[in-house]
Coordinates of C-alpha atoms and ligand atoms in Angstrom, one line a residue:
X201 CA -45.1 42.0 -16.4
X202 CA -45.1 45.9 -15.6
X203 CA -44.0 48.9 -17.5
X204 CA -40.8 49.3 -16.5
X205 CA -40.1 52.4 -15.4
X206 CA -36.7 54.8 -13.9
X207 CA -34.8 51.8 -16.2
X208 CA -31.6 53.6 -18.9
X209 CA -33.0 54.3 -21.7
X210 CA -32.6 52.8 -25.6
X211 CA -28.3 51.6 -25.5
X212 CA -26.5 50.2 -28.3
X213 CA -24.7 49.4 -25.3
X214 CA -21.3 47.5 -27.0
X215 CA -18.8 47.0 -24.3
X216 CA -20.4 45.1 -22.1
X217 CA -18.8 41.5 -22.1
X218 CA -21.2 40.2 -19.2
X219 CA -23.8 40.7 -19.4
X220 CA -26.6 40.3 -15.6
X221 CA -29.9 39.4 -17.3
X222 CA -31.9 39.4 -14.4
X223 CA -31.6 35.4 -12.8
X224 CA -29.2 34.3 -15.5
X225 CA -26.0 36.2 -16.4
X226 CA -24.9 35.5 -19.7
X227 CA -21.0 35.7 -20.2
X228 CA -20.9 36.9 -23.2
X229 CA -18.3 38.0 -26.5
X230 CA -16.1 41.0 -25.6
X231 CA -16.7 43.5 -27.6
X232 CA -18.6 44.7 -30.8
X233 CA -18.6 46.8 -34.4
X234 CA -15.5 45.0 -34.7
X235 CA -14.2 41.7 -36.4
X236 CA -15.8 38.4 -34.3
X237 CA -12.4 37.4 -32.4
X238 CA -12.9 34.6 -30.5
X239 CA -12.8 35.8 -26.3
X240 CA -10.9 33.4 -24.2
X241 CA -14.1 33.0 -22.1
X242 CA -15.3 31.0 -25.1
X243 CA -12.5 28.7 -25.3
X244 CA -11.1 27.5 -28.6
X245 CA -13.6 28.0 -31.8
X246 CA -14.6 24.3 -32.5
X247 CA -17.5 25.5 -34.9
X248 CA -16.6 24.2 -38.2
X249 CA -14.9 28.1 -39.6
X250 CA -14.9 26.9 -43.7
X251 CA -18.3 28.5 -45.0
X252 CA -17.0 32.0 -42.8
X253 CA -14.7 32.7 -46.1
X254 CA -17.9 33.1 -48.3
X255 CA -19.8 34.8 -46.4
X256 CA -19.7 38.3 -45.2
X257 CA -17.9 39.3 -42.5
X258 CA -20.4 39.7 -39.3
X259 CA -20.1 42.1 -36.6
X260 CA -21.5 41.9 -32.9
X261 CA -23.8 44.2 -32.3
X262 CA -25.9 44.4 -28.9
X263 CA -29.7 46.4 -27.7
X264 CA -30.5 47.2 -24.5
X265 CA -34.5 48.2 -24.0
X266 CA -36.6 48.6 -20.5
X267 CA -39.7 46.4 -21.8
X268 CA -41.8 44.7 -19.8
X269 CA -40.8 45.2 -16.3
X270 CA -37.9 43.9 -16.9
X271 CA -34.5 44.5 -19.6
X272 CA -34.8 42.9 -23.2
X273 CA -31.2 42.7 -24.4
X274 CA -30.8 41.6 -27.7
X275 CA -26.7 40.3 -29.3
X276 CA -27.0 39.9 -33.0
X277 CA -24.6 39.2 -35.5
X278 CA -25.1 41.0 -39.1
X279 CA -22.9 42.1 -41.6
X280 CA -23.6 46.3 -41.4
X281 CA -24.9 48.1 -38.7
X282 CA -27.8 49.2 -40.7
X283 CA -29.1 45.9 -40.8
X284 CA -28.8 45.0 -36.9
X285 CA -30.7 48.7 -36.5
X286 CA -33.6 47.4 -38.8
X287 CA -34.1 44.3 -37.0
X288 CA -33.2 45.4 -33.8
X289 CA -36.2 48.2 -34.0
X290 CA -38.6 45.3 -35.8
X291 CA -37.4 43.1 -32.3
X292 CA -38.6 46.1 -29.7
X293 CA -41.6 46.8 -31.9
X294 CA -42.9 43.1 -31.4
X295 CA -41.4 43.3 -27.9
X296 CA -44.2 45.9 -27.6
X297 CA -47.3 44.6 -29.8
X298 CA -46.9 42.1 -27.5
X299 CA -46.7 43.7 -23.8
X300 CA -50.2 45.6 -25.3
X301 CA -51.9 41.5 -25.8
X302 CA -50.4 40.3 -22.5
X303 CA -49.5 42.4 -20.2
X304 CA -51.7 41.9 -16.7
X305 CA -50.0 45.7 -15.4
X306 CA -52.1 47.3 -18.8
X307 CA -55.8 47.5 -18.0
X308 CA -56.2 48.4 -21.7
X309 CA -53.9 44.8 -22.9
X310 CA -55.9 42.4 -24.7
X311 CA -55.8 39.9 -21.7
X312 CA -56.3 42.7 -19.1
X313 CA -60.1 43.1 -20.6
X314 CA -60.9 39.8 -21.4
X315 CA -60.8 38.7 -18.0
X316 CA -62.1 42.0 -16.9
X317 CA -65.0 40.2 -19.3
X318 CA -65.7 38.2 -15.7
X319 CA -66.2 41.6 -13.4
X320 CA -70.4 40.4 -13.0
X321 CA -70.0 37.4 -13.6
X322 CA -69.2 34.0 -15.9
X323 CA -68.8 35.0 -19.8
X324 CA -72.1 34.1 -21.2
X325 CA -70.3 33.3 -24.4
X326 CA -66.8 32.1 -26.1
X327 CA -64.5 35.7 -27.2
X328 CA -62.2 35.1 -30.1
X329 CA -58.5 36.3 -29.4
X330 CA -55.5 37.6 -31.1
X331 CA -53.2 34.2 -32.6
X332 CA -50.4 35.4 -30.2
X333 CA -52.9 35.2 -26.7
X334 CA -54.9 32.2 -28.2
X335 CA -50.7 30.8 -28.2
X336 CA -49.6 31.7 -25.1
X337 CA -53.4 30.2 -23.4
X338 CA -53.4 27.7 -25.5
X339 CA -49.7 26.4 -24.4
X340 CA -51.0 27.6 -20.4
X341 CA -53.5 25.1 -20.5
X342 CA -51.4 22.6 -21.7
X343 CA -48.6 23.4 -18.9
X344 CA -51.4 23.1 -16.3
X345 CA -52.3 20.0 -17.6
X346 CA -48.6 18.7 -17.0
X347 CA -47.9 19.7 -13.9
X348 CA -51.0 18.9 -12.6
X349 CA -52.3 22.4 -11.6
X350 CA -48.9 23.7 -9.9
X351 CA -48.3 26.3 -13.4
X352 CA -51.9 28.3 -13.1
X353 CA -52.4 31.1 -15.2
X354 CA -55.2 31.9 -13.1
X355 CA -53.4 32.9 -10.4
X356 CA -53.8 36.6 -10.8
X357 CA -56.2 37.0 -7.9
X358 CA -54.0 35.6 -5.7
X359 CA -50.6 37.5 -7.4
X360 CA -52.9 40.4 -6.7
X361 CA -53.3 39.3 -2.6
X362 CA -49.1 39.1 -3.3
X363 CA -48.7 42.5 -4.2
X364 CA -51.0 43.5 -1.6
X365 CA -48.6 41.7 1.2
X366 CA -46.0 43.1 -0.4
X367 CA -47.2 47.1 0.1
X368 CA -49.1 46.5 3.4
X369 CA -46.7 43.5 5.2
X370 CA -49.2 41.7 5.8
X371 CA -50.2 38.2 4.9
X372 CA -53.8 38.1 3.4
X373 CA -56.8 37.0 6.1
X374 CA -58.4 33.4 5.4
X375 CA -61.2 35.4 3.9
X376 CA -59.7 37.4 1.7
X377 CA -58.3 34.0 0.2
X378 CA -60.9 32.0 0.1
X379 CA -62.9 34.8 -2.2
X380 CA -59.7 34.8 -4.3
X381 CA -59.9 31.0 -4.9
X382 CA -63.0 31.2 -5.8
X383 CA -62.0 33.2 -9.3
X384 CA -58.7 30.7 -9.9
X385 CA -58.6 27.2 -11.2
X386 CA -57.3 26.8 -14.8
X387 CA -60.6 24.6 -15.6
X388 CA -62.6 27.6 -15.4
X389 CA -61.0 28.5 -18.8
X390 CA -62.2 26.7 -22.0
X391 CA -60.5 27.2 -25.4
X392 CA -62.2 26.3 -28.4
X393 CA -59.4 25.2 -30.8
X394 CA -61.6 25.2 -34.2
X395 CA -62.4 28.8 -33.4
X396 CA -59.6 30.0 -31.3
X397 CA -62.5 31.5 -28.5
X398 CA -61.6 31.6 -24.8
X399 CA -64.4 31.4 -22.2
X400 CA -63.7 32.1 -18.6
X401 CA -66.5 30.5 -16.4
X402 CA -65.4 31.9 -12.5
X403 CA -66.3 35.2 -11.9
X404 CA -63.7 38.1 -11.3
X405 CA -61.0 35.9 -13.6
X406 CA -57.7 37.2 -13.4
X407 CA -55.4 35.9 -15.9
X408 CA -51.3 36.4 -15.3
X409 CA -48.9 35.1 -18.1
X410 CA -46.0 36.6 -15.9
X411 CA -44.8 33.0 -15.8
X412 CA -44.9 32.3 -19.8
X413 CA -45.1 35.7 -21.9
X414 CA -41.2 36.5 -21.5
X415 CA -40.0 33.2 -23.2
X416 CA -43.1 33.1 -25.9
X417 CA -42.2 36.8 -26.4
X418 CA -38.2 36.1 -26.6
X419 CA -38.7 33.4 -29.3
X420 CA -41.2 36.1 -30.9
X421 CA -38.0 37.8 -31.1
X422 CA -35.6 35.4 -33.0
X423 CA -38.7 35.0 -35.5
X424 CA -38.1 38.5 -36.0
X425 CA -34.6 38.5 -36.2
X426 CA -35.1 35.3 -38.4
X427 CA -36.9 36.5 -40.9
X428 CA -34.3 39.8 -41.4
X429 CA -31.7 37.1 -42.1
X430 CA -30.1 37.5 -38.9
X431 CA -30.1 33.6 -37.1
X432 CA -26.7 34.4 -35.0
X433 CA -28.7 36.1 -32.0
X434 CA -29.1 35.6 -28.0
X435 CA -32.6 37.2 -26.8
X436 CA -32.2 37.8 -22.7
X437 CA -35.4 39.0 -21.1
X438 CA -34.6 38.5 -17.6
X439 CA -34.4 35.2 -16.3
X440 CA -35.3 33.8 -19.2
X441 CA -32.8 33.1 -23.0
X442 CA -33.1 32.5 -26.2
X443 CA -30.0 31.6 -27.9
X444 CA -30.2 31.0 -32.1
X445 CA -27.1 29.8 -34.1
X446 CA -24.0 30.8 -32.2
X447 CA -21.3 33.7 -32.8
X448 CA -19.6 32.9 -35.7
X449 CA -16.4 30.6 -35.2
X450 CA -18.3 29.2 -31.9
X451 CA -20.3 26.0 -31.5
X452 CA -22.2 27.4 -28.7
X453 CA -23.8 30.4 -27.0
X454 CA -21.7 30.5 -23.7
X455 CA -24.9 31.5 -20.6
X456 CA -24.2 31.9 -16.7
X457 CA -26.7 30.9 -14.4
X458 CA -27.1 32.9 -11.4
X459 CA -26.1 31.5 -7.8
X460 CA -29.3 30.8 -5.7
X461 CA -27.6 32.2 -3.0
X462 CA -25.8 35.3 -4.1
X463 CA -27.3 36.9 -6.9
X464 CA -24.6 38.5 -8.3
X465 CA -22.8 35.5 -7.8
X466 CA -22.2 32.7 -11.1
X467 CA -23.1 29.6 -9.7
X468 CA -22.5 27.5 -13.6
X469 CA -22.1 28.1 -17.0
X470 CA -24.2 26.1 -20.3
X471 CA -23.6 25.7 -23.2
X472 CA -26.5 26.2 -26.1
X473 CA -27.2 26.6 -29.4
X474 CA -31.0 26.6 -30.8
X475 CA -32.2 26.3 -27.5
X476 CA -34.2 28.8 -24.8
X477 CA -32.5 28.4 -20.9
X478 CA -35.0 29.6 -18.0
X479 CA -33.9 30.3 -14.5
X480 CA -37.0 30.6 -12.2
X481 CA -36.8 31.2 -8.4
X482 CA -37.0 32.9 -5.2
X483 CA -33.9 34.9 -5.5
X484 CA -35.3 38.7 -6.3
X485 CA -38.4 38.9 -6.1
X486 CA -39.8 37.9 -2.6
X487 CA -40.9 39.3 0.3
X488 CA -40.4 38.7 4.7
X489 CA -43.2 38.7 6.4
X490 CA -42.8 37.2 10.3
X491 CA -39.2 35.9 8.9
X492 CA -40.9 33.9 5.9
X493 CA -40.0 34.4 3.0
X494 CA -42.7 34.4 0.0
X495 CA -41.4 34.1 -3.5
X496 CA -44.1 36.2 -6.2
X497 CA -44.6 32.4 -7.6
X498 CA -47.9 30.9 -6.2
X499 CA -48.5 28.0 -4.9
X500 CA -52.1 27.1 -6.3
X501 CA -52.7 25.4 -3.1
X502 CA -52.6 27.7 -1.1
X503 CA -53.2 30.7 -2.8
X504 CA -49.3 32.1 -0.8
X505 CA -45.9 32.8 -2.2
X506 CA -43.8 29.6 -1.9
X507 CA -41.7 29.4 1.1
X508 CA -39.2 26.7 0.0
X509 CA -36.3 28.0 -0.9
X510 CA -35.5 26.8 -4.3
X511 CA -33.5 28.0 -7.9
X512 CA -34.6 26.5 -11.0
X513 CA -32.7 26.7 -14.3
X514 CA -34.4 24.7 -17.3
X515 CA -33.3 24.4 -20.4
X516 CA -35.6 23.4 -24.0
X517 CA -36.1 22.9 -27.4
X518 CA -37.2 26.9 -27.4
X519 CA -37.6 29.7 -24.1
X520 CA -41.5 29.3 -24.5
X521 CA -41.3 26.1 -22.8
X522 CA -38.0 26.6 -20.8
X523 CA -39.7 29.5 -19.1
X524 CA -43.2 28.1 -17.9
X525 CA -41.2 25.2 -17.1
X526 CA -38.9 26.7 -15.0
X527 CA -41.8 28.2 -13.1
X528 CA -43.8 25.2 -12.9
X529 CA -41.0 23.2 -11.6
X530 CA -40.0 25.9 -8.6
X531 CA -43.8 25.2 -7.6
X532 CA -43.9 21.1 -7.9
X533 CA -40.7 20.8 -5.9
X534 CA -37.2 19.0 -6.8
X535 CA -38.9 15.2 -6.4
X536 CA -42.3 15.6 -8.5
X537 CA -40.8 18.8 -10.9
X538 CA -37.5 16.6 -12.0
X539 CA -39.8 13.6 -12.5
X540 CA -41.8 16.4 -15.3
X541 CA -38.5 17.5 -16.6
X542 CA -37.5 13.6 -17.5
X543 CA -40.4 13.4 -19.7
X544 CA -40.2 16.6 -21.8
X545 CA -38.6 16.1 -24.8
X546 CA -35.5 17.6 -25.3
X547 CA -35.2 19.1 -21.7
X548 CA -32.7 19.2 -19.1
X549 CA -33.2 21.3 -15.8
X550 CA -30.9 22.0 -12.9
X551 CA -32.7 22.8 -9.5
X552 CA -30.8 24.1 -6.3
X553 CA -32.6 24.2 -2.8
X554 CA -31.4 24.4 0.3
X555 CA -33.8 23.2 3.3
X556 CA -34.1 24.6 7.0
X557 CA -31.1 24.1 8.1
X558 CA -29.7 25.6 5.4
X559 CA -28.3 23.0 3.2
X560 CA -27.8 23.7 -0.2
X561 CA -28.8 20.6 -2.4
X562 CA -28.5 20.5 -6.5
X563 CA -30.1 17.8 -8.4
X564 CA -29.7 17.8 -12.3
X565 CA -31.8 15.7 -15.1
X566 CA -29.9 13.3 -16.8
X567 CA -29.2 15.2 -19.8
X568 CA -28.4 18.0 -18.0
X569 CA -24.4 17.2 -17.9
X570 CA -24.4 17.6 -22.1
X571 CA -25.0 21.4 -22.0
X572 CA -22.9 21.6 -18.5
X573 CA -20.0 23.6 -19.5
X574 CA -16.8 22.0 -18.5
X575 CA -15.1 25.2 -17.6
X576 CA -17.0 26.0 -13.8
Ligands
LIG664 P1 -41.5 33.1 -13.5 O1 -39.8 34.4 -13.2 O2 -41.1 33.1 -14.8 O3 -41.0 32.0 -12.7 O4 -42.8 33.6 -13.3 C1 -43.2 34.3 -12.3 C2 -43.8 35.1 -12.7 O5 -45.5 33.8 -12.9 C3 -45.2 35.7 -11.3 O6 -45.1 36.6 -11.2 C4 -46.6 35.7 -11.6 O7 -46.6 36.3 -12.7 C5 -46.6 34.2 -12.4 N1 -47.4 33.2 -11.5 C6 -46.7 32.6 -10.2 N2 -47.1 31.7 -9.3 C7 -47.8 31.2 -11.5 C8 -48.2 29.5 -11.1 N3 -47.9 28.9 -10.3 N4 -48.2 29.6 -12.5 C9 -48.5 30.4 -13.5 N5 -47.8 31.3 -13.3 C10 -47.5 32.3 -11.9
LIG665 MG1 -41.3 31.2 -16.4

């Protein structure tokens, strides 16, 4: 995660009907603050409208802020602007707090300080961590186990080499890769579930939770909103989107999936309610060296950015899950990745690959069609 620079300041952007969110486009409702009428894009209202008569009228509010090196977007329905503003303020404060714990760009963040404790060698003793960092690391280790090491938050030293390659326009030497490799490996992380402590067992380790933190954060934002009584909301952080209860009069949120080849186009739409959706792949953050594209997603086996062209969209019961899964499946590839998705409860995926001849191949898990929008 980075600290965003040069992005627009806080805005309550009310007139956006199609919202670009990094690798996902959210096609949401047009209009704001007005009555929540059904836009044509969402099709006929299928949600039972009977309860609406007894509830206060809800208006649509949208908030956008640069956070965590990307743009956080919150669309919510609330009875009035005061409540909406308060909820959004609390939500963005929570994002800032989480950034302060989870950002590997900020040397003062909790995770950076934890990593820095290995500068002179493995940690001699376990270290207690915050509840948030604990939850993210615990889930990251589960993700590493389930993905057979494809998802690995200890890849920080390889990510640094990737960033160096981006700046210097050269691949890391085998020597540099070998040195970095000594500090990488999820088995070097020891967690104690009883005491919520972490012990890092190699030297110069650098934890990087960029593949799971936005999903966790989006989910946490949802919880903040729910505490304020707001459950009809959509939270987007680049390719990670948490969809809560749908807009009034609608059965679902309609979310567009960005095309792998043409990032400005929507390849498909999905309809979601109380679900998370994440898209990972090599569309935006890639470097090109000697005619080869290296994605910002690292293959822990090689230490280099992935070179295969792949775009993965995962739908899961929550964004915490969809985020790591989309990153993991990008590394695992079509076959093994889809096998993992099929064994994860409540999860579905769409994987697009482009082979060496430029042929596009789309594969969907068994239940993906349940979410797909028939209009596209
Ligand atoms: P996402 O956009 O969610 O797929 O996350 C990409 C980010 O995850 C990268 O920018 C890295 O910070 C991190 N990352 C890269 N490769 C891996 C990997 N193999 N396992 C876990 N995290 C990774
Ligand atoms: Mg991810």
